[in-house]
Amino acid sequence: MYALADITGAYAAMEKVFDASIRFRSVCVLSNNDGCVVAICPMAKKIGVPKFEPYFKIKYFLQKHDVVVRSSNYELYQSISDKMMRVIARFADNHYVYSIDESFLHFDNYKRIIDDWHQYGHVIRRTVWKETRMPIGVGFGPTLTLAKAANHAAKKLDGFDGVAVIDSEPARKAILSRMACDDVWGIGSRLAKRLSLLGVNSALDLANQPPKQMRKHFSVNVERTINELNSIRCLEWDEVKQAKKEIFSTRSVGKRITQKYDLRFALTSHVAIVVRKSRRQGSLIKRISAFAASSPHDDSFFTRSQVYEFPVATSDISVVAAAVLVMLDELYQSGINYYRCGVGAIQLESGEHIQSDLFLKSPDNMKLMDCYDSINKRFGNGSLQLASEGFEKKWSMRRELLSPRYTTAWHHLPKIYC
Amino acid sequence: MNVVPVYISAGISGFESPAAEYKELGLSLDDLLIEHPDATFVGIAQGDSMEKIGIFSGDALIVDRSLKAKHLDVIVANYNGTFVCKILDLKNRSLLSASPKHNPVNISETDIFQIEGVVPYSIRVLQTNMRLISCMP
């Protein structure tokens, strides 16, 4: 048996943990740079706060309805998530963190201990709420895809109270028949449209398709999804966690960039993020792209991008940063008020099987990079950085409605009145 | 989680310390004061109503959410939208202070009241601590 547990309105719920005054108020959280709404609590949902809408467009609506608006406080969210994941992990012998607010549990040989999964789900929910103040939904199923479907039912379908279990044929059919195709894990909205042309509308319709044939029409992934929906295990953790094929770091800047060296600082900081992420998954960067642009709302919109290919795939930050310097001359033009910039590793190679080239030696300083990684791992990202990332970071993210870092900074401890 | 420290050695060594085999982990205050790390948070006390039991303004409170609040436990609660530290009187459904200046507060139906956790320990801050003082008003 598998289970998927995830937080309802994660970031909004996390804002409520240490601010007692907003526990029973509508809360929404904005994305990077306070761009648009990315999370809403159930109360905000009830009054119709739309998700993914630009903040400036709904600012008046939010004010009128007295909605609490917060910037994304990633320091707080990660800290709460870490604690919550450890609490959830107590309930199974196998636990896999899928994202900041989602995790899978795997129960092998639990049949003798647990006879009522529904009740067990409520024990998990209650404990997580009591210990971390996170409201979660829990779905159980014999495959990862069915666990995900049960989780969807637990939170979205009427008649479920935060827990749903697929442990029998009637339960499976009842839940899948009430779900649309694109609510199924791995079925995007475009694929769902194509499926609906074949008369496949509900998740149960999809489950009833012949898998082999669907593979021919669509892909092996659709075949596997159909099998998973029929309780046949096809997916395992390791496949769920695929190495990313592209890694991007882009962001609009809090304050417009006009100077060339500021643009270099910003781009190099993105390089640091991209290199860190690709190193973490053991990839080497073969090709990167960089772009810089003004705002599309400006009178004359300016955008440029550049691609750079490394002779030998690299994971050395100084090698990648040097490439930025090459591209900078093309990206920078004086007189432009830069609003967005970013760097992306657009071609990655596995670090495991490196093709060594007789004539091209890798310029990577492995020892230095290992040292760089371990220092930043121990003392926190950014403890050791390139000088070309700049130190002021005045262009960094705008977060005007930021809550305190209650759990990670001594000077932000929550106040308790006596 | 306990981490066993492994020290860097440069490959040059004299005689090994005769105590090396007896090395233990150092004492950690977390280990002593925080029984349930994933369910615990730290807050800072404000006000004088708990002075009789030794909680003064500016002290650090350790709050454990996993403990079940019992009669006369020192607790932290969300009382009408603020965190308060009081003594829980389950029999009279009220919050008691530890100070003659403050009367018991009855919890009524119309109040917002959620128990946040039990305070198993508080840390008396005797000297000025720059990091803690900056979260005072």
PDB file of N, CA, C and O in Angstrom, chain A residues 53-84:
ATOM      1  N   GLU A  53      -3.265  34.800 -10.410  1.00  0.00           N
ATOM      2  CA  GLU A  53      -3.669  36.083 -10.969  1.00  0.00           C
ATOM      3  C   GLU A  53      -2.628  37.116 -10.516  1.00  0.00           C
ATOM      4  O   GLU A  53      -2.187  37.081  -9.382  1.00  0.00           O
ATOM      5  N   PRO A  54      -2.194  38.033 -11.425  1.00  0.00           N
ATOM      6  CA  PRO A  54      -1.212  39.039 -10.996  1.00  0.00           C
ATOM      7  C   PRO A  54      -1.747  39.843  -9.805  1.00  0.00           C
ATOM      8  O   PRO A  54      -2.926  40.226  -9.784  1.00  0.00           O
ATOM      9  N   TYR A  55      -0.850  40.093  -8.853  1.00  0.00           N
ATOM     10  CA  TYR A  55      -1.258  40.744  -7.612  1.00  0.00           C
ATOM     11  C   TYR A  55      -1.875  42.111  -7.862  1.00  0.00           C
ATOM     12  O   TYR A  55      -2.915  42.449  -7.307  1.00  0.00           O
ATOM     13  N   PHE A  56      -1.236  42.903  -8.745  1.00  0.00           N
ATOM     14  CA  PHE A  56      -1.733  44.265  -8.941  1.00  0.00           C
ATOM     15  C   PHE A  56      -3.166  44.286  -9.478  1.00  0.00           C
ATOM     16  O   PHE A  56      -3.922  45.215  -9.229  1.00  0.00           O
ATOM     17  N   LYS A  57      -3.547  43.213 -10.176  1.00  0.00           N
ATOM     18  CA  LYS A  57      -4.894  43.177 -10.741  1.00  0.00           C
ATOM     19  C   LYS A  57      -5.968  42.923  -9.694  1.00  0.00           C
ATOM     20  O   LYS A  57      -7.126  43.329  -9.870  1.00  0.00           O
ATOM     21  N   ILE A  58      -5.612  42.188  -8.635  1.00  0.00           N
ATOM     22  CA  ILE A  58      -6.648  41.828  -7.654  1.00  0.00           C
ATOM     23  C   ILE A  58      -6.404  42.491  -6.304  1.00  0.00           C
ATOM     24  O   ILE A  58      -7.055  42.170  -5.312  1.00  0.00           O
ATOM     25  N   LYS A  59      -5.477  43.438  -6.284  1.00  0.00           N
ATOM     26  CA  LYS A  59      -5.130  44.110  -5.032  1.00  0.00           C
ATOM     27  C   LYS A  59      -6.378  44.711  -4.367  1.00  0.00           C
ATOM     28  O   LYS A  59      -6.594  44.548  -3.165  1.00  0.00           O
ATOM     29  N   TYR A  60      -7.203  45.379  -5.159  1.00  0.00           N
ATOM     30  CA  TYR A  60      -8.386  46.034  -4.621  1.00  0.00           C
ATOM     31  C   TYR A  60      -9.369  45.004  -4.058  1.00  0.00           C
ATOM     32  O   TYR A  60      -9.903  45.160  -2.962  1.00  0.00           O
ATOM     33  N   PHE A  61      -9.569  43.941  -4.815  1.00  0.00           N
ATOM     34  CA  PHE A  61     -10.462  42.858  -4.376  1.00  0.00           C
ATOM     35  C   PHE A  61      -9.998  42.296  -3.027  1.00  0.00           C
ATOM     36  O   PHE A  61     -10.792  42.069  -2.119  1.00  0.00           O
ATOM     37  N   LEU A  62      -8.685  42.081  -2.912  1.00  0.00           N
ATOM     38  CA  LEU A  62      -8.151  41.514  -1.674  1.00  0.00           C
ATOM     39  C   LEU A  62      -8.340  42.463  -0.500  1.00  0.00           C
ATOM     40  O   LEU A  62      -8.691  42.051   0.607  1.00  0.00           O
ATOM     41  N   GLN A  63      -8.142  43.770  -0.769  1.00  0.00           N
ATOM     42  CA  GLN A  63      -8.334  44.769   0.286  1.00  0.00           C
ATOM     43  C   GLN A  63      -9.783  44.802   0.744  1.00  0.00           C
ATOM     44  O   GLN A  63     -10.084  44.819   1.925  1.00  0.00           O
ATOM     45  N   LYS A  64     -10.677  44.780  -0.236  1.00  0.00           N
ATOM     46  CA  LYS A  64     -12.097  44.884   0.053  1.00  0.00           C
ATOM     47  C   LYS A  64     -12.554  43.715   0.934  1.00  0.00           C
ATOM     48  O   LYS A  64     -13.374  43.876   1.821  1.00  0.00           O
ATOM     49  N   HIS A  65     -11.994  42.540   0.682  1.00  0.00           N
ATOM     50  CA  HIS A  65     -12.408  41.366   1.443  1.00  0.00           C
ATOM     51  C   HIS A  65     -11.518  41.102   2.653  1.00  0.00           C
ATOM     52  O   HIS A  65     -11.594  40.031   3.258  1.00  0.00           O
ATOM     53  N   ASP A  66     -10.642  42.072   2.955  1.00  0.00           N
ATOM     54  CA  ASP A  66      -9.814  41.968   4.150  1.00  0.00           C
ATOM     55  C   ASP A  66      -8.950  40.690   4.141  1.00  0.00           C
ATOM     56  O   ASP A  66      -8.839  39.980   5.151  1.00  0.00           O
ATOM     57  N   VAL A  67      -8.378  40.393   2.981  1.00  0.00           N
ATOM     58  CA  VAL A  67      -7.535  39.205   2.855  1.00  0.00           C
ATOM     59  C   VAL A  67      -6.103  39.563   3.257  1.00  0.00           C
ATOM     60  O   VAL A  67      -5.578  40.594   2.849  1.00  0.00           O
ATOM     61  N   VAL A  68      -5.500  38.713   4.088  1.00  0.00           N
ATOM     62  CA  VAL A  68      -4.107  38.917   4.482  1.00  0.00           C
ATOM     63  C   VAL A  68      -3.212  38.490   3.318  1.00  0.00           C
ATOM     64  O   VAL A  68      -3.357  37.385   2.800  1.00  0.00           O
ATOM     65  N   VAL A  69      -2.307  39.382   2.897  1.00  0.00           N
ATOM     66  CA  VAL A  69      -1.434  39.082   1.760  1.00  0.00           C
ATOM     67  C   VAL A  69       0.009  39.001   2.250  1.00  0.00           C
ATOM     68  O   VAL A  69       0.472  39.863   2.981  1.00  0.00           O
ATOM     69  N   ARG A  70       0.707  37.944   1.847  1.00  0.00           N
ATOM     70  CA  ARG A  70       2.085  37.768   2.298  1.00  0.00           C
ATOM     71  C   ARG A  70       2.997  37.438   1.123  1.00  0.00           C
ATOM     72  O   ARG A  70       2.588  36.789   0.166  1.00  0.00           O
ATOM     73  N   SER A  71       4.261  37.899   1.230  1.00  0.00           N
ATOM     74  CA  SER A  71       5.285  37.474   0.270  1.00  0.00           C
ATOM     75  C   SER A  71       5.719  36.051   0.620  1.00  0.00           C
ATOM     76  O   SER A  71       5.499  35.593   1.739  1.00  0.00           O
ATOM     77  N   SER A  72       6.354  35.385  -0.330  1.00  0.00           N
ATOM     78  CA  SER A  72       6.819  34.021  -0.071  1.00  0.00           C
ATOM     79  C   SER A  72       7.990  34.038   0.904  1.00  0.00           C
ATOM     80  O   SER A  72       9.036  34.599   0.616  1.00  0.00           O
ATOM     81  N   ASN A  73       7.800  33.393   2.053  1.00  0.00           N
ATOM     82  CA  ASN A  73       8.837  33.344   3.084  1.00  0.00           C
ATOM     83  C   ASN A  73       9.481  31.949   3.045  1.00  0.00           C
ATOM     84  O   ASN A  73       9.171  31.083   3.863  1.00  0.00           O
ATOM     85  N   TYR A  74      10.360  31.752   2.055  1.00  0.00           N
ATOM     86  CA  TYR A  74      10.898  30.406   1.824  1.00  0.00           C
ATOM     87  C   TYR A  74      11.671  29.853   3.015  1.00  0.00           C
ATOM     88  O   TYR A  74      11.670  28.650   3.245  1.00  0.00           O
ATOM     89  N   GLU A  75      12.324  30.738   3.770  1.00  0.00           N
ATOM     90  CA  GLU A  75      13.085  30.264   4.938  1.00  0.00           C
ATOM     91  C   GLU A  75      12.129  29.577   5.926  1.00  0.00           C
ATOM     92  O   GLU A  75      12.407  28.492   6.426  1.00  0.00           O
ATOM     93  N   LEU A  76      11.002  30.241   6.175  1.00  0.00           N
ATOM     94  CA  LEU A  76      10.003  29.685   7.095  1.00  0.00           C
ATOM     95  C   LEU A  76       9.403  28.395   6.534  1.00  0.00           C
ATOM     96  O   LEU A  76       9.275  27.393   7.238  1.00  0.00           O
ATOM     97  N   TYR A  77       9.050  28.409   5.236  1.00  0.00           N
ATOM     98  CA  TYR A  77       8.360  27.257   4.651  1.00  0.00           C
ATOM     99  C   TYR A  77       9.243  26.008   4.684  1.00  0.00           C
ATOM    100  O   TYR A  77       8.778  24.916   4.982  1.00  0.00           O
ATOM    101  N   GLN A  78      10.516  26.182   4.361  1.00  0.00           N
ATOM    102  CA  GLN A  78      11.397  25.017   4.331  1.00  0.00           C
ATOM    103  C   GLN A  78      11.548  24.429   5.730  1.00  0.00           C
ATOM    104  O   GLN A  78      11.543  23.216   5.910  1.00  0.00           O
ATOM    105  N   SER A  79      11.649  25.312   6.712  1.00  0.00           N
ATOM    106  CA  SER A  79      11.832  24.855   8.082  1.00  0.00           C
ATOM    107  C   SER A  79      10.590  24.097   8.572  1.00  0.00           C
ATOM    108  O   SER A  79      10.704  23.026   9.187  1.00  0.00           O
ATOM    109  N   ILE A  80       9.408  24.634   8.282  1.00  0.00           N
ATOM    110  CA  ILE A  80       8.184  23.947   8.692  1.00  0.00           C
ATOM    111  C   ILE A  80       8.041  22.630   7.938  1.00  0.00           C
ATOM    112  O   ILE A  80       7.690  21.592   8.500  1.00  0.00           O
ATOM    113  N   SER A  81       8.349  22.659   6.640  1.00  0.00           N
ATOM    114  CA  SER A  81       8.244  21.452   5.817  1.00  0.00           C
ATOM    115  C   SER A  81       9.156  20.341   6.352  1.00  0.00           C
ATOM    116  O   SER A  81       8.733  19.190   6.461  1.00  0.00           O
ATOM    117  N   ASP A  82      10.393  20.699   6.694  1.00  0.00           N
ATOM    118  CA  ASP A  82      11.333  19.692   7.206  1.00  0.00           C
ATOM    119  C   ASP A  82      10.767  18.992   8.439  1.00  0.00           C
ATOM    120  O   ASP A  82      10.826  17.767   8.550  1.00  0.00           O
ATOM    121  N   LYS A  83      10.228  19.812   9.344  1.00  0.00           N
ATOM    122  CA  LYS A  83       9.683  19.223  10.572  1.00  0.00           C
ATOM    123  C   LYS A  83       8.480  18.332  10.257  1.00  0.00           C
ATOM    124  O   LYS A  83       8.360  17.231  10.773  1.00  0.00           O
ATOM    125  N   MET A  84       7.600  18.828   9.385  1.00  0.00           N
ATOM    126  CA  MET A  84       6.406  18.067   9.061  1.00  0.00           C
ATOM    127  C   MET A  84       6.763  16.734   8.404  1.00  0.00           C
ATOM    128  O   MET A  84       6.165  15.704   8.691  1.00  0.00           O
TER     129      MET A  84
END
